[in-house]
Tab-separated table of C-alpha atoms in Angstrom:
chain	number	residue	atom	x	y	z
A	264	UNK	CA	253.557	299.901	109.459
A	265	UNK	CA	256.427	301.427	111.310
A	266	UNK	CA	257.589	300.149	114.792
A	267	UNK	CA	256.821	303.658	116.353
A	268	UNK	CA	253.072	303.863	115.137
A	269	UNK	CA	252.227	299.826	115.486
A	270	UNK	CA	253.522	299.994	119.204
A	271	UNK	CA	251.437	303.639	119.481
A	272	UNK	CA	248.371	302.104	118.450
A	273	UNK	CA	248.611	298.505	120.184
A	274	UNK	CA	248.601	300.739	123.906
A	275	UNK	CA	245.013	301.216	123.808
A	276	UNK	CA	244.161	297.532	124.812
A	277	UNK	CA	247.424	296.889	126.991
A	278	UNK	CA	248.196	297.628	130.235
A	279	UNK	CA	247.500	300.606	132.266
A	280	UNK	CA	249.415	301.703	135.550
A	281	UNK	CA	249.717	297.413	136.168
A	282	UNK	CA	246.398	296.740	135.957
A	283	UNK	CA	244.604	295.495	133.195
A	284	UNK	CA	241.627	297.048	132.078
A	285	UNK	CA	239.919	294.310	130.949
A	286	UNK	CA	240.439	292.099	133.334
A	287	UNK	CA	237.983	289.429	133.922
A	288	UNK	CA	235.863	289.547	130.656
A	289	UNK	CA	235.859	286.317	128.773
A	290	UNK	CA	236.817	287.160	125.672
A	291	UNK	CA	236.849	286.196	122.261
A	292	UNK	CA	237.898	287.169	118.481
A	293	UNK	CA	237.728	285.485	114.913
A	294	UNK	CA	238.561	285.807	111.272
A	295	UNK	CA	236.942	284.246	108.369
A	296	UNK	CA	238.322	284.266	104.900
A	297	UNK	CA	236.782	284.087	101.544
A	298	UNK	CA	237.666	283.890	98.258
A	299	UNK	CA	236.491	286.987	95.589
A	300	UNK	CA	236.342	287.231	91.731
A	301	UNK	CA	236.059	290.768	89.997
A	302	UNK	CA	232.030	290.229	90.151
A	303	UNK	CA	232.409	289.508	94.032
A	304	UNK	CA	235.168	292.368	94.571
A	305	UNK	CA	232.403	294.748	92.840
A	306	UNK	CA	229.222	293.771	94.570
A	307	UNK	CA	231.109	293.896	97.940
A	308	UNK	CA	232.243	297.798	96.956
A	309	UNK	CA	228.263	298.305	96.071
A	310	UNK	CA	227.697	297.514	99.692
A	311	UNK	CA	230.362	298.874	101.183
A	312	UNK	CA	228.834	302.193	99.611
A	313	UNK	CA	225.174	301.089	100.850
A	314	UNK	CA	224.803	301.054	96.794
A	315	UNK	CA	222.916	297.487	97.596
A	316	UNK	CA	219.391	296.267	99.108
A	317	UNK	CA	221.001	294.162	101.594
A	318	UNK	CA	223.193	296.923	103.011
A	319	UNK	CA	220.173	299.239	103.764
A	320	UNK	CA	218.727	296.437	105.458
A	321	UNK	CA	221.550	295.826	107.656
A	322	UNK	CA	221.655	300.006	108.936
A	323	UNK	CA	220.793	300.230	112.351
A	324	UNK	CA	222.375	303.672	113.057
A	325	UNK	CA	223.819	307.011	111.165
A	326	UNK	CA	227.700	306.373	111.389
A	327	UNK	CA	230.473	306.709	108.413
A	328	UNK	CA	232.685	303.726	108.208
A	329	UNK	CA	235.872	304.233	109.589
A	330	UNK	CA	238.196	303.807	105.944
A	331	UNK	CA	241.292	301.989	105.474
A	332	UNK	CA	242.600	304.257	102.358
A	333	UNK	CA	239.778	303.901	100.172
A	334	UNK	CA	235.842	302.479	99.250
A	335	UNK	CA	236.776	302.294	95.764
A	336	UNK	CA	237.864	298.521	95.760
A	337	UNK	CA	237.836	297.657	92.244
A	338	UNK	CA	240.572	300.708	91.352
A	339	UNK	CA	242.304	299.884	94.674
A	340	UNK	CA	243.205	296.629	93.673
A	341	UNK	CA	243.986	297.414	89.967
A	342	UNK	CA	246.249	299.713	91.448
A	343	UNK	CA	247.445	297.514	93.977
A	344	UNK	CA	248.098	294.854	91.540
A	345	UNK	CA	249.418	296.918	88.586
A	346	UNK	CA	252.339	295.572	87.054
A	347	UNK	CA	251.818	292.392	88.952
A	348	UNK	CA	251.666	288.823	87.589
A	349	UNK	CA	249.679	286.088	88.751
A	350	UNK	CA	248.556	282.070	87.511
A	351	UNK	CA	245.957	282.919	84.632
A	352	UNK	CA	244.307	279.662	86.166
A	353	UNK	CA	243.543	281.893	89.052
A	354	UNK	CA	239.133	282.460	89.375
A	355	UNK	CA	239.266	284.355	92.432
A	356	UNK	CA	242.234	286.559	93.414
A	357	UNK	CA	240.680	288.266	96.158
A	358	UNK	CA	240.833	287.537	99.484
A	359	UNK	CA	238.077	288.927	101.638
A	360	UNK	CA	239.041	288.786	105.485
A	361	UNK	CA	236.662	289.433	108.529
A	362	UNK	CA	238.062	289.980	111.448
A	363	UNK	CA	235.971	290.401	114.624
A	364	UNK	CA	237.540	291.535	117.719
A	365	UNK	CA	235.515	291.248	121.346
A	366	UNK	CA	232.966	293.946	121.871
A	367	UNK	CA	233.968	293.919	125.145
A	368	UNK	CA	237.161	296.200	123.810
A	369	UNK	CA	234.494	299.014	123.470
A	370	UNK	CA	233.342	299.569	127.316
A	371	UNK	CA	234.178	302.700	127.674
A	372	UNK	CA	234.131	302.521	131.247
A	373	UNK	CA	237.187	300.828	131.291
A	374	UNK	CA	239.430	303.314	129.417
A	375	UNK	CA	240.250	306.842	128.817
A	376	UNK	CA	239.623	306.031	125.098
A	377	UNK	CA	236.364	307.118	123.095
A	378	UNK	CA	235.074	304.270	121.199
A	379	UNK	CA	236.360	305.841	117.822
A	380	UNK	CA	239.650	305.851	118.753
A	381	UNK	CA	239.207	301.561	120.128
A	382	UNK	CA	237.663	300.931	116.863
A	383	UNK	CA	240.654	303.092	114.734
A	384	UNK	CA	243.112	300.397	116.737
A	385	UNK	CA	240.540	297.527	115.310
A	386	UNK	CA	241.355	298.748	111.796
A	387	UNK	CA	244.822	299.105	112.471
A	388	UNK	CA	245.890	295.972	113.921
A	389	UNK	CA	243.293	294.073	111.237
A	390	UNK	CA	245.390	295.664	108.259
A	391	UNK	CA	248.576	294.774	109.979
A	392	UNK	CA	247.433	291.218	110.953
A	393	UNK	CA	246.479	290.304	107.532
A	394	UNK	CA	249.884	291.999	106.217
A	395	UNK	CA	251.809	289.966	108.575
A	396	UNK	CA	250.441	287.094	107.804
A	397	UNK	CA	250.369	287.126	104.422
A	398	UNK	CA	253.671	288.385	103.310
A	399	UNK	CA	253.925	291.839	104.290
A	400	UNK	CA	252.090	293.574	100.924
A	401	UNK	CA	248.765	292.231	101.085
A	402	UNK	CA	246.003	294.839	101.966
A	403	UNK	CA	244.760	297.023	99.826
A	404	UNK	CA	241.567	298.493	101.446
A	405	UNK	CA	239.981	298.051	105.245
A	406	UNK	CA	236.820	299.294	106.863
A	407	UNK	CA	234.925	299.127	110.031
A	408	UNK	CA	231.156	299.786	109.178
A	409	UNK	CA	229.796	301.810	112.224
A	410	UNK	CA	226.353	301.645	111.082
A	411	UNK	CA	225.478	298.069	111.808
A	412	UNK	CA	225.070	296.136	115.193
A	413	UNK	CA	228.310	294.892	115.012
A	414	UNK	CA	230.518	297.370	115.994
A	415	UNK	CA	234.240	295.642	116.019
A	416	UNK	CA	234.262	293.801	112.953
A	417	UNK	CA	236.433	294.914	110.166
A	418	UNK	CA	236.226	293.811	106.562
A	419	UNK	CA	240.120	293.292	105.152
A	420	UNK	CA	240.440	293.428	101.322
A	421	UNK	CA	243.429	291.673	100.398
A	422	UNK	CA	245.640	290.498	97.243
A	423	UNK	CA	249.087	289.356	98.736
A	424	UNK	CA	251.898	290.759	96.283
A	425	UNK	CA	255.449	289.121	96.545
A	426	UNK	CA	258.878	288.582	95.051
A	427	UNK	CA	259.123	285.551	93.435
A	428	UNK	CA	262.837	284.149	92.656
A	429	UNK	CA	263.564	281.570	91.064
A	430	UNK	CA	267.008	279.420	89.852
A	431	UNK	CA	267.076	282.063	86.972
A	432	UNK	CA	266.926	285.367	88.820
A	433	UNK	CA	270.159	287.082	88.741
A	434	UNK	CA	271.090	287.215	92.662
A	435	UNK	CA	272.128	291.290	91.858
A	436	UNK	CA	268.471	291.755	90.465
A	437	UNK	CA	265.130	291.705	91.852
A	438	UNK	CA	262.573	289.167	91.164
A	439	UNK	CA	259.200	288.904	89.388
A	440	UNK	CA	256.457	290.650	91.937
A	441	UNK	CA	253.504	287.934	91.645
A	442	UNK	CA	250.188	288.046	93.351
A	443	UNK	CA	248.599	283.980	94.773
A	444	UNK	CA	245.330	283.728	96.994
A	445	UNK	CA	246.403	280.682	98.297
A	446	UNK	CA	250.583	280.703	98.596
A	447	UNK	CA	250.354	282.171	102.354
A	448	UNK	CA	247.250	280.571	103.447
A	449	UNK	CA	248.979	277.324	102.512
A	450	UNK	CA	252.034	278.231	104.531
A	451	UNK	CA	250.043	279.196	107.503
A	452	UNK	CA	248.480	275.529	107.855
A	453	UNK	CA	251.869	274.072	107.504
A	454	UNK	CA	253.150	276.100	110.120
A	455	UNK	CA	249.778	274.763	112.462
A	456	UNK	CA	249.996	271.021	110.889
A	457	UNK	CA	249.649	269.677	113.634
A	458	UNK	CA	246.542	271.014	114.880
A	459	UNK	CA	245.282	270.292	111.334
A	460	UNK	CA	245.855	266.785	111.541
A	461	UNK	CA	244.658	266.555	114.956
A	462	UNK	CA	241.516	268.047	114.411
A	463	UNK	CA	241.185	265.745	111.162
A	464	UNK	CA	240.039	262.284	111.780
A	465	UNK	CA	240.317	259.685	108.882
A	466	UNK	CA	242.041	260.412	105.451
A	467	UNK	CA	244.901	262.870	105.629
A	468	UNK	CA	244.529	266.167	105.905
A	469	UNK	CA	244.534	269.197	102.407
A	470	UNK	CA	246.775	271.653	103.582
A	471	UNK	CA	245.287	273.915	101.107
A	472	UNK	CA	241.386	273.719	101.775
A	473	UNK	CA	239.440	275.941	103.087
A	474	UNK	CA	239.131	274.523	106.398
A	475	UNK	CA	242.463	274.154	106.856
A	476	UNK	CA	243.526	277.342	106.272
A	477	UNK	CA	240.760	278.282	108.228
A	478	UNK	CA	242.130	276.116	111.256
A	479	UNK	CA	245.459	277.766	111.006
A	480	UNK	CA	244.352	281.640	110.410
A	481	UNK	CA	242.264	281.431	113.607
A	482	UNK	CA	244.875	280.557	115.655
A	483	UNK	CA	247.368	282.316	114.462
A	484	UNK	CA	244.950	285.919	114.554
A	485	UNK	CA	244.714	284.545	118.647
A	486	UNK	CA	247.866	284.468	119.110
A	487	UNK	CA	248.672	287.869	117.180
A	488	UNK	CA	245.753	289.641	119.166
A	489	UNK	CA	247.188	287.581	122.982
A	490	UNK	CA	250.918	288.772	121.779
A	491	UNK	CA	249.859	292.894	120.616
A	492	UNK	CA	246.898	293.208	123.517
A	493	UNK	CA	248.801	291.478	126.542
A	494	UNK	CA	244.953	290.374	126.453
A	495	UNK	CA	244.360	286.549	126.779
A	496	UNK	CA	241.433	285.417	124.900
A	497	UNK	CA	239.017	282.404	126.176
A	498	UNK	CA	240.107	279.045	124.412
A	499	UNK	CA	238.289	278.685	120.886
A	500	UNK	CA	235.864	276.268	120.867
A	501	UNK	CA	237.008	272.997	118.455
A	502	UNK	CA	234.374	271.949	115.459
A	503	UNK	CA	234.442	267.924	115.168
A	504	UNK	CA	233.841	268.802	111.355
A	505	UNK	CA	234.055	271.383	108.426
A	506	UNK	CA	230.479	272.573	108.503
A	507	UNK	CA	230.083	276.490	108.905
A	508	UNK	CA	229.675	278.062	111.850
A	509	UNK	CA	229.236	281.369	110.428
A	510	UNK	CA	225.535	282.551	109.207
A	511	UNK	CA	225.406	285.488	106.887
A	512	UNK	CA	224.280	288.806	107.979
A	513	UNK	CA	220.687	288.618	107.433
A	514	UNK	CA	220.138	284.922	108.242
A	515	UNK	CA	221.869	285.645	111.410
A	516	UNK	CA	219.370	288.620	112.509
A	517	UNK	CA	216.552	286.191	111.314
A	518	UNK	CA	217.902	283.723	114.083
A	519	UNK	CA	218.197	286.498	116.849
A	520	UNK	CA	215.041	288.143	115.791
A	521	UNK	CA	213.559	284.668	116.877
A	522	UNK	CA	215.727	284.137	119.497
A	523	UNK	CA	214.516	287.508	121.043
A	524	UNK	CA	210.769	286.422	120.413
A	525	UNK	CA	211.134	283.220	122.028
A	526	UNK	CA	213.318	284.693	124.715
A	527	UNK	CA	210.399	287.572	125.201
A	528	UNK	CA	208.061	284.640	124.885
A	529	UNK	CA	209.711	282.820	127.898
A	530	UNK	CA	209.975	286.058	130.017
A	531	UNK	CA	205.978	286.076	129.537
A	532	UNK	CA	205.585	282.752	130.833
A	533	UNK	CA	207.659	282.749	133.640
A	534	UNK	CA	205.872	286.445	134.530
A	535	UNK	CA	202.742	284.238	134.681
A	536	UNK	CA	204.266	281.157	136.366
A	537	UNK	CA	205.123	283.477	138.869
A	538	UNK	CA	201.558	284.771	139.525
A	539	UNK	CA	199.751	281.808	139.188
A	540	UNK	CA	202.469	280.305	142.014
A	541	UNK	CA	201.390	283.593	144.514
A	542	UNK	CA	198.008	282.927	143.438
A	543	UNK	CA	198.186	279.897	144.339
A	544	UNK	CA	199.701	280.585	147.609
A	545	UNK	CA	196.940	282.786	148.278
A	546	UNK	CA	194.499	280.496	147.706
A	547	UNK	CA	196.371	277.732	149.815
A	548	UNK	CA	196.580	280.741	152.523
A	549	UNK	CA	193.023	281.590	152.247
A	550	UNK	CA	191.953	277.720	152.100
A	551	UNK	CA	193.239	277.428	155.280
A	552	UNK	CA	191.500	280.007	156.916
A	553	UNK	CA	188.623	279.295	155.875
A	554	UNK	CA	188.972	275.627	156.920
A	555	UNK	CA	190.288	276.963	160.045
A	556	UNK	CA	186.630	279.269	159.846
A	557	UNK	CA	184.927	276.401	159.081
A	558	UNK	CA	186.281	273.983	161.784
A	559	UNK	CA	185.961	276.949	164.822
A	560	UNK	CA	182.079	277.252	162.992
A	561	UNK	CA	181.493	273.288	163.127
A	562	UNK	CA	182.949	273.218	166.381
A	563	UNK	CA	180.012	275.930	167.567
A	564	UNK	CA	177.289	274.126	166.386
A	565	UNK	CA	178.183	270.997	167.837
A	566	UNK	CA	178.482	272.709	171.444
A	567	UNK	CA	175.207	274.475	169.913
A	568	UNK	CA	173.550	271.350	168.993
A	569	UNK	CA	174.647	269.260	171.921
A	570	UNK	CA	172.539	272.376	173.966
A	571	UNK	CA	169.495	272.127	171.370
A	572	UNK	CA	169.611	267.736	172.408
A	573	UNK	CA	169.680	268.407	175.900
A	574	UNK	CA	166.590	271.116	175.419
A	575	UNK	CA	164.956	269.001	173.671
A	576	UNK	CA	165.835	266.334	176.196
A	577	UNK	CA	164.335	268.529	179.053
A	578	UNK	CA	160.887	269.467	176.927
A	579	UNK	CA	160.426	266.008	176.746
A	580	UNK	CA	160.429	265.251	180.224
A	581	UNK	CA	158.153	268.079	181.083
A	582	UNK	CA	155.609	267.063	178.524
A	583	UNK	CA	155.917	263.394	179.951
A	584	UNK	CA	155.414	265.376	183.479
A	585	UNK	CA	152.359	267.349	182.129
A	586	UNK	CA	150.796	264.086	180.950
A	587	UNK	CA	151.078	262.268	183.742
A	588	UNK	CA	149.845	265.225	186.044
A	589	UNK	CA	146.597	266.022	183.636
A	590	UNK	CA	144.881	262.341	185.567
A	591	UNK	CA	145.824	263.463	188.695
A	592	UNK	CA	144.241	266.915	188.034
A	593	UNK	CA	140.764	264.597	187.098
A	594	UNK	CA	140.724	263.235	190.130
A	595	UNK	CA	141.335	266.473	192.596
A	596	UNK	CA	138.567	268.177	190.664
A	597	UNK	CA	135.971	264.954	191.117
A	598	UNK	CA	137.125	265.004	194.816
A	599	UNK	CA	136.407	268.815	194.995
A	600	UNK	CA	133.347	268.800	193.295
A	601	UNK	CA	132.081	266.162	195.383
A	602	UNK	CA	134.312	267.339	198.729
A	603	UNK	CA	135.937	270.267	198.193
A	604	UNK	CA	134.595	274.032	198.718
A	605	UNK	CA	133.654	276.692	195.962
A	606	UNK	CA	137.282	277.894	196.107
A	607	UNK	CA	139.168	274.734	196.001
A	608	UNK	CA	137.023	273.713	192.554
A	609	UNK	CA	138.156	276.910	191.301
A	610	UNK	CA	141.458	276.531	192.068
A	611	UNK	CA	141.782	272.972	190.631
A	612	UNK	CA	140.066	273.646	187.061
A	613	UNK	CA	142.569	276.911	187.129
A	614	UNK	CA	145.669	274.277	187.198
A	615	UNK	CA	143.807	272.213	184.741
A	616	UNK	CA	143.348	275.039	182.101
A	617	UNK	CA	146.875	275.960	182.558
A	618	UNK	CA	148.323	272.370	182.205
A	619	UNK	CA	146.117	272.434	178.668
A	620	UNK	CA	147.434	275.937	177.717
A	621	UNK	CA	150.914	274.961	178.191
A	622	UNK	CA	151.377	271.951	176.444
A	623	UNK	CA	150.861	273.253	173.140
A	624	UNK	CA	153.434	276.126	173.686
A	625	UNK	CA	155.511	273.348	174.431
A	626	UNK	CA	154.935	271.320	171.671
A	627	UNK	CA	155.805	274.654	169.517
A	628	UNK	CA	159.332	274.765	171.640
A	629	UNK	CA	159.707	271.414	170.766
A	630	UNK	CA	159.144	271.972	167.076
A	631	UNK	CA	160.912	275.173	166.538
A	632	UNK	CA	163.888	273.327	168.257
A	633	UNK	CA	164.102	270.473	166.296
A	634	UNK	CA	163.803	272.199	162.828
A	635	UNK	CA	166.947	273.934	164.174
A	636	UNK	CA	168.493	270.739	164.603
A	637	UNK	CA	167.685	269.680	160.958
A	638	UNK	CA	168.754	273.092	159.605
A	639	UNK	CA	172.252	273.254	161.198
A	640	UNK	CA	172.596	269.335	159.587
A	641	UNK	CA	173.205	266.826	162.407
A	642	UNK	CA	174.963	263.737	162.200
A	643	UNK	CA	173.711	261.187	159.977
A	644	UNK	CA	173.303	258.822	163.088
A	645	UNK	CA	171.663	261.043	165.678
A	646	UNK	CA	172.128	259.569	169.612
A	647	UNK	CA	168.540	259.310	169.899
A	648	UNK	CA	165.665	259.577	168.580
A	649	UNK	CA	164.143	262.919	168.934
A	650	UNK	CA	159.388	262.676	168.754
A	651	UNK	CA	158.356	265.299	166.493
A	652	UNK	CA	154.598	263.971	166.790
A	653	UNK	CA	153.407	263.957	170.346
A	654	UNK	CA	149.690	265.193	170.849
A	655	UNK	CA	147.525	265.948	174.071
A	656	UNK	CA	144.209	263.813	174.213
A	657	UNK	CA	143.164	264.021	177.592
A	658	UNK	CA	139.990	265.384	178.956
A	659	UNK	CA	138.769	268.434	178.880
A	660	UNK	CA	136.477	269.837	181.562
């Protein structure tokens, strides 16, 4: 890519008027690398086509792909590797990049840019990444699939070309043009060798494995996207050991289906925790007013029931008063029969018949009163003993 167009197409995730626009965001990018024979390089142009069942399964929108010269893969690469020699050992000469770059690039709301235009940068700094990297002749196809959730990661097709000179190539005449899988990757862990054997614990370190071109291409895309974006990425996190990381497409949505179940699931519960907390505040609330209720209401009926006692108190004394009058009556009407005048007899058997008429209205009072007493539940030891049974058996006249 010329210097005019890579430094045109690098300014829509650098500065603007001193400020950056994403400032703040923690950010972060990948790339992931895998090897492709002809059977790979053809099922991956099915899909790139939506030709396969797990690409239609992956659509979550209508978008066209955003194409890095062609779909055609299989005729991109003969073409790209016509005329070009390679080890006949070689199984898969395909590299198959994926480079992710941070959503975060596609907020709108921090640019002048449409999100078409970000994701055209994606594809163009992908391609040129890969071509750095990887001897300058390397891509032969690119995309950015606009259809699926993931909407900055671009799949680089690759099959690095280079001269090859050796002790017989005439200085004054060009050398072989080869094609390896593995020449630059190899010379990109050198370069980070001593990350590798850092991050390698026990026997010494192949500086042609997977992981440890895998080691070096992920810092060296961080420092390419840090150096182009004037963006600085968060620090990638370290693996202890060579186990993926990575899940394919559709075990991935599996997990975040789930993970948006359980996180749904959780919502739910902690929507319920939170009324069964304020109704359990209420009830603590309401508990105590009604103890309050029922304290103010206990409080009543003792006064009342200290007023029933001291009724009850004062009927007894009159009924002891009644009793002890009803002789006294005898005697004033023997006097006044015997003594007294027409009148005076009269007089006394009226205060007789109305000491006899009383006492049983009394002895009702007395009841009535102390079935309140039992009704309104006094204390299990009562401060006296309250007659329920008293009877008049005095004389009649």
């Amino acid at each position: 890519m010329p210097n005019k167009k890579r430094k045109a197409s690098f300014a829509f995730f650098a500065k603007t008027t001193e400020k950056v626009i994403y400032e703040g965001l923690k950010m972060k990018a990948a790339v992931r690398c895998s090897a492709l024979d002809m059977a790979g390089l053809s099922a991956a142009e099915k899909h790139a086509k939506r030709q396969d069942k797990t690409s239609a399964k992956r659509v979550v929108r209508d978008a066209s792909p955003l194409v890095y010269k062609t779909l055609d893969l299989r005729s991109a690469y003969d073409a790209h590797t016509k005329g070009v020699r390679q080890n006949k050992a070689a199984k898969k000469p395909v590299l198959h990049f994926i480079v992710r770059f941070p959503p975060e690039l596609l907020d709108e709301r921090r640019t002048n840019r449409s999100k078409e235009e970000l994701q055209r940068a994606m594809v163009r700094q992908a391609v040129e990444f890969i071509n750095e990297t990887h001897g300058g002749n390397a891509v032969f196809a690119a995309r950015l699939d606009r259809d699926e959730a993931g909407e900055s990661i671009v799949d680089v097709f690759a099959s690095p070309v280079y001269e090859k000179r050796t002790k017989r190539t005439p200085p004054d005449q060009p050398g072989e043009m080869w094609s390896s899988a593995t020449k630059f990757g190899r010379e990109l862990a050198d370069k980070h060798r001593e990350e590798i054997q850092r991050r390698h614990s026990g026997a010494a370190p192949n500086y042609s494995a997977p992981r440890a071109v895998g080691i070096a291409l992920q810092s060296e895309f961080a420092a390419f996207f840090e150096r182009r974006n004037n963006i600085k990425l968060e620090p990638k996190r370290e693996k202890s050991d060579g186990a993926p990381d990575r899940l394919e497409t559709e075990a991935f949505k599996a997990v975040e289906t789930e993970r948006t179940e359980l996180k749904t699931q959780r919502e739910q519960l902690d929507a319920e925790r939170a009324k069964l907390d304020a109704a359990q505040v209420d009830f603590e609330r309401q508990k105590s007013v009604a103890v309050e209720a029922v304290r103010a209401e206990r409080k009543r009926v003792s006064g009342l029931r200290g007023i029933l006692v001291e009724r009850l108190k004062s009927l007894d004394e009159a009924i002891s008063e009644v009793r002890k009058s009803l002789p006294r009556i005898r005697r004033s009407i023997q006097i006044a029969l015997r003594l007294g005048s027409r009148k005076e007899v009269e007089e006394t058997r009226a205060a007789r018949t109305d000491a006899v008429k009383i006492m049983p209205q009394m002895k009702r009072t007395k009841a009535e009163t102390v079935a309140l007493l039992r009704a309104m539940s006094a204390p299990k030891k009562a401060p006296e003993k309250l007659a329920d049974t008293d009877s008049f058996d005095g004389p009649t006249v």
